[in-house]
Amino acid sequence: MTADGLRPGLAPLALTMGEPAGIGGELALKAWSCRSVKAVPAFVLLDDPERIAALARRIGLDVPVEAVGSAGEAVGVFSRALPVLPAALDHPVEPGLPDPSNGAAVLNSIEQAVALVHAGECAGMVTNPIQKSALYEAGFGYPGHTEYLAALAGMDTEPVMMLAGGGLRVVPVTIHLPLRDAIETLSTDMIVQCGRVTAAGLREDFGIAQPRLALAALNPHGGESGSLGMEEIEIIAPAAEILRREGYSVIGPLPADTLFHAAARSRYDAVLCMYHDQALIPLKTVDFDTGVNITLGLPFVRTSPDHGTALDIAGTGKADPSSLIAAMKTAVEMAGYRASRQAVR
């Protein structure tokens, strides 16, 4: 990567607005301000330039903000100012107080980022956290970012959410569901499809030629041969066998309580977990500050910081940009692997 944050041959990243009343704007400002010290990749922020400049003043950051007309223009601006591709807001923003009337602007920012990466103007997209409750009030009809991006990409199959940090990669097979519904929804087909997409993503986006997958058990002690639950026997083990027959390297199902310590992690490249918290608790325990949310299976690169909007500290200057910076670096890494594979083809 060059001194101006650009990796040779790659366009800048597109950074979405996220919830404007949250910490996304502050994270962007702080990431730009430490671009040289922390080797932050070049990016263009899709937001309201005046809002971002006012936010910089509010939290005491000496960050010049410059509106740009294109992602290409942002390349030349990045070394001297934070480039912002204007995205109009419908209502003034008060930190910590999400306003559903700005929901359209939040979604437009995401859509614009997708368009930029599709057009090749940006190497990948990094999404700031959204406040789903505010978007639901505005009529948003998707469980979260991952599902919305799949719809924007016109995909028939579901992409996969992978969290990475601290040498650990975890994939929840069921994601934004109540635990009771997640258990009832879990199926062999879901696990198999998730395993296929995960393995392909590890090859395409991380350069792992022969990915090793582990499957976590759902029940305590792996179900104790059925005495503590039949899901391992009836659902998870059959999925593992199908994946093995298809040529994938798979271990499990293995008891989740012994699957995440350092020695166990050396046996796999990613672990498929059966529900949301089974994946996110170990990841956030191992690496709370710099965990990254990655969407596998999309036709473009997308990453995100692994935290929420932090409304309680929005506008105070306390937000930590570490996870956003890690997400940017991961996006550049993924884009680089994709570009190199395309060049070979």
XYZ file of C-alpha atoms in Angstrom:
345
model
C 0.000 0.000 0.000
C 1.305 3.457 -0.903
C 1.663 6.411 1.455
C -1.647 7.896 0.268
C -3.572 4.787 1.330
C -3.950 3.324 -2.135
C -3.042 -0.226 -3.044
C -1.632 -0.380 -6.577
C -4.279 -1.455 -9.070
C -7.207 -1.072 -6.659
C -9.821 1.678 -6.527
C -10.768 3.243 -3.162
C -13.346 1.701 -0.855
C -16.909 2.989 -0.553
C -17.877 3.684 3.078
C -21.608 3.994 3.732
C -23.289 6.508 6.006
C -24.795 4.011 8.419
C -27.161 5.424 11.043
C -26.414 9.169 10.972
C -27.347 9.555 14.641
C -24.828 6.862 15.560
C -21.040 6.786 15.548
C -20.451 6.085 11.847
C -19.473 9.634 10.943
C -17.077 9.870 13.873
C -15.486 6.557 12.936
C -14.901 7.794 9.383
C -13.310 11.010 10.644
C -11.039 9.167 13.056
C -10.069 6.555 10.481
C -9.030 9.282 8.047
C -7.138 11.210 10.750
C -4.913 8.186 11.492
C -4.582 7.071 7.863
C -0.798 7.260 7.836
C -0.087 5.873 11.303
C -2.423 2.881 10.884
C -2.085 2.414 7.104
C -5.790 3.024 6.511
C -6.801 2.238 2.916
C -8.177 5.059 0.779
C -11.946 5.394 0.990
C -14.765 7.707 0.002
C -17.552 8.365 2.501
C -21.146 8.462 1.235
C -22.708 11.046 3.532
C -23.632 14.707 3.918
C -20.367 16.736 3.756
C -21.745 19.589 5.860
C -22.902 17.178 8.557
C -19.519 15.475 8.650
C -17.655 18.813 8.824
C -19.936 19.975 11.662
C -19.400 16.681 13.479
C -15.625 17.090 13.211
C -15.917 20.503 14.842
C -18.246 19.181 17.524
C -15.839 16.469 18.662
C -12.718 18.584 18.209
C -11.131 16.785 15.248
C -9.072 18.840 12.827
C -10.165 16.935 9.735
C -10.704 18.794 6.454
C -13.795 17.525 4.614
C -14.098 17.850 0.852
C -17.143 17.050 -1.271
C -16.305 15.080 -4.418
C -18.242 14.317 -7.559
C -17.013 10.760 -8.056
C -15.063 7.965 -6.446
C -12.288 8.592 -8.940
C -11.990 12.178 -7.750
C -11.682 10.918 -4.179
C -8.380 9.235 -5.037
C -6.657 12.564 -5.521
C -8.331 14.133 -2.497
C -7.674 11.450 0.116
C -4.151 12.527 1.022
C -5.273 16.060 1.989
C -8.936 15.731 3.047
C -11.685 13.257 3.857
C -13.503 12.821 0.521
C -17.289 12.721 0.842
C -19.608 11.809 -1.992
C -22.753 13.777 -1.069
C -25.790 11.841 0.154
C -28.604 14.157 1.172
C -30.395 13.730 4.490
C -34.099 14.497 4.845
C -33.950 15.747 8.431
C -31.323 17.359 10.711
C -29.383 14.825 12.760
C -29.193 14.818 16.534
C -26.516 12.397 17.808
C -28.046 9.540 19.753
C -31.571 10.100 18.427
C -32.317 8.094 15.253
C -34.965 9.602 13.003
C -36.903 7.256 10.678
C -37.313 10.142 8.233
C -33.626 9.711 7.384
C -34.123 6.028 6.602
C -34.280 6.637 2.853
C -30.917 8.416 2.963
C -29.343 5.533 4.887
C -30.585 3.012 2.335
C -29.623 5.239 -0.597
C -26.073 5.332 0.761
C -25.959 1.523 0.723
C -27.439 1.357 -2.763
C -24.968 3.933 -4.039
C -22.058 1.935 -2.615
C -23.319 -1.209 -4.356
C -23.565 0.714 -7.627
C -19.997 2.003 -7.232
C -18.514 -1.443 -6.689
C -20.587 -2.918 -9.523
C -19.243 -0.211 -11.824
C -15.659 -0.867 -10.714
C -15.299 2.646 -9.311
C -14.711 1.248 -5.826
C -12.814 -1.917 -4.898
C -15.328 -2.909 -2.239
C -17.834 -1.518 0.202
C -17.563 -1.096 3.956
C -20.821 -0.470 5.767
C -21.163 1.625 8.880
C -23.637 0.221 11.445
C -27.349 0.816 10.834
C -30.119 1.233 13.410
C -32.571 -1.401 12.234
C -35.379 -0.260 14.526
C -35.398 3.168 12.842
C -35.292 1.584 9.396
C -38.182 -0.738 10.261
C -40.231 2.318 11.194
C -39.375 3.729 7.764
C -40.651 0.573 6.062
C -37.418 -1.420 5.703
C -38.399 -5.009 4.930
C -35.177 -6.959 5.533
C -33.734 -8.508 8.725
C -30.403 -6.736 8.230
C -27.594 -5.597 5.965
C -26.735 -9.081 4.708
C -30.206 -9.871 3.424
C -30.629 -6.415 1.889
C -27.324 -6.660 0.030
C -28.334 -10.058 -1.339
C -31.518 -8.502 -2.701
C -29.602 -5.606 -4.244
C -27.254 -8.102 -5.884
C -30.219 -10.017 -7.310
C -29.122 -13.261 -5.696
C -31.288 -16.371 -5.535
C -29.141 -17.987 -2.830
C -28.469 -16.559 0.597
C -25.028 -15.051 1.218
C -23.163 -16.002 4.381
C -22.199 -13.779 7.306
C -18.717 -14.489 8.616
C -17.134 -12.777 11.598
C -13.356 -12.669 11.842
C -10.873 -11.483 14.424
C -8.094 -12.683 16.691
C -7.292 -15.644 14.468
C -10.885 -16.903 14.591
C -13.504 -17.046 11.816
C -17.079 -17.950 12.724
C -20.177 -18.359 10.563
C -23.686 -18.464 12.049
C -25.873 -20.793 9.957
C -29.041 -19.159 11.312
C -28.642 -15.446 11.898
C -31.272 -12.909 12.933
C -33.820 -15.226 14.524
C -35.075 -15.768 18.074
C -33.258 -18.766 19.523
C -36.410 -20.913 19.543
C -37.015 -20.143 15.854
C -33.361 -20.703 14.981
C -33.456 -24.239 16.404
C -36.719 -25.019 14.626
C -35.433 -23.553 11.339
C -32.061 -25.312 11.319
C -31.804 -27.938 8.580
C -29.252 -30.137 6.873
C -29.711 -28.227 3.615
C -29.013 -24.895 5.340
C -25.781 -26.195 6.833
C -24.628 -27.701 3.535
C -25.317 -24.517 1.597
C -23.603 -22.425 4.260
C -20.569 -24.730 4.127
C -20.322 -24.475 0.347
C -20.477 -20.673 0.352
C -18.018 -20.428 3.252
C -15.473 -22.704 1.582
C -15.780 -20.819 -1.713
C -15.355 -17.495 0.110
C -12.257 -18.689 1.933
C -10.754 -19.676 -1.417
C -11.818 -16.631 -3.432
C -11.451 -13.896 -0.824
C -8.705 -15.173 1.481
C -6.521 -17.326 -0.746
C -7.006 -20.533 1.278
C -6.653 -23.238 -1.344
C -8.131 -26.069 0.748
C -10.388 -24.597 3.439
C -10.955 -26.612 6.607
C -14.409 -26.306 8.143
C -15.584 -27.297 11.617
C -19.243 -27.783 12.523
C -20.345 -26.855 16.027
C -22.843 -29.064 17.801
C -26.121 -27.483 18.846
C -26.658 -29.254 22.146
C -24.453 -29.554 25.265
C -21.677 -32.144 24.908
C -22.610 -32.672 21.268
C -25.962 -34.160 22.246
C -24.494 -37.080 24.238
C -25.386 -39.621 21.495
C -28.961 -38.383 21.477
C -29.642 -38.218 25.207
C -29.316 -34.405 25.152
C -30.874 -33.835 21.754
C -31.111 -35.435 18.338
C -30.079 -32.492 16.146
C -26.471 -33.643 15.912
C -27.536 -37.094 14.667
C -30.460 -36.066 12.485
C -29.356 -32.689 11.071
C -25.706 -31.717 11.596
C -23.847 -35.016 11.052
C -25.692 -35.674 7.771
C -24.662 -32.192 6.565
C -21.038 -32.930 7.433
C -21.210 -36.192 5.494
C -22.686 -34.519 2.412
C -19.969 -31.859 2.447
C -17.254 -34.491 2.816
C -18.669 -36.436 -0.131
C -18.482 -33.238 -2.168
C -14.779 -32.974 -1.396
C -14.760 -30.465 1.443
C -12.569 -30.853 4.514
C -15.020 -30.977 7.427
C -14.804 -31.988 11.075
C -17.707 -32.265 13.499
C -20.221 -31.823 14.859
C -18.056 -30.979 17.846
C -19.146 -29.723 21.303
C -19.157 -25.944 21.217
C -17.656 -25.559 24.690
C -14.319 -27.019 23.520
C -14.268 -25.655 19.985
C -12.859 -22.161 20.395
C -9.712 -22.352 22.517
C -6.359 -21.748 20.837
C -5.419 -25.381 20.222
C -8.838 -26.186 18.766
C -8.692 -23.175 16.432
C -5.549 -24.563 14.807
C -7.629 -27.414 13.348
C -9.904 -25.339 11.111
C -10.097 -22.165 9.024
C -13.705 -21.380 9.935
C -16.353 -22.874 12.197
C -20.015 -23.099 11.249
C -22.155 -22.304 14.277
C -25.812 -23.207 14.529
C -27.149 -19.914 15.887
C -26.151 -16.262 16.219
C -24.705 -16.079 19.726
C -22.900 -19.407 19.427
C -20.762 -17.630 16.825
C -20.579 -14.094 18.165
C -19.839 -14.775 21.834
C -16.473 -16.480 21.194
C -15.543 -13.998 18.456
C -16.236 -10.962 20.618
C -14.480 -12.588 23.559
C -11.369 -13.292 21.510
C -11.325 -9.938 19.704
C -13.905 -7.409 20.849
C -12.213 -4.292 19.471
C -11.183 -5.285 15.953
C -13.630 -7.991 14.898
C -14.902 -7.694 11.328
C -18.232 -8.660 9.796
C -17.730 -10.115 6.297
C -20.374 -11.118 3.770
C -19.350 -14.138 1.706
C -21.047 -15.134 -1.526
C -21.794 -11.655 -2.876
C -20.545 -10.616 -6.331
C -18.678 -7.759 -4.629
C -16.607 -7.253 -1.486
C -18.471 -6.135 1.621
C -17.203 -5.831 5.192
C -18.370 -3.977 8.284
C -17.198 -3.238 11.813
C -18.481 -5.855 14.229
C -20.413 -3.521 16.513
C -23.551 -1.425 16.523
C -24.420 2.246 16.311
C -23.414 3.016 19.933
C -26.097 5.690 20.298
C -25.140 6.225 23.925
C -21.772 7.744 22.968
C -22.662 9.265 19.606
C -21.393 12.819 19.251
C -19.103 12.605 22.288
C -15.815 11.820 20.536
C -15.416 8.533 22.433
C -15.945 6.084 19.569
C -13.093 3.674 18.774
C -12.404 3.284 15.020
C -10.355 0.072 15.409
C -13.051 -2.269 14.090
C -13.829 0.007 11.136
C -10.149 0.217 10.230
C -9.865 -3.582 10.477
C -12.931 -3.885 8.219
C -11.296 -1.585 5.660
C -8.053 -3.536 5.682
C -9.958 -6.804 5.339
C -11.925 -5.391 2.393
C -8.720 -4.391 0.620
C -7.236 -7.823 1.296
C -10.320 -9.515 -0.133
C -10.403 -7.222 -3.161
C -6.748 -7.971 -3.791
C -7.346 -11.728 -3.767
C -10.307 -11.344 -6.099
C -8.328 -9.139 -8.479
C -5.408 -11.573 -8.560
C -7.708 -14.522 -9.277
C -9.420 -12.596 -12.064
C -6.025 -11.787 -13.574
C -5.112 -15.481 -13.601
C -8.402 -16.364 -15.279
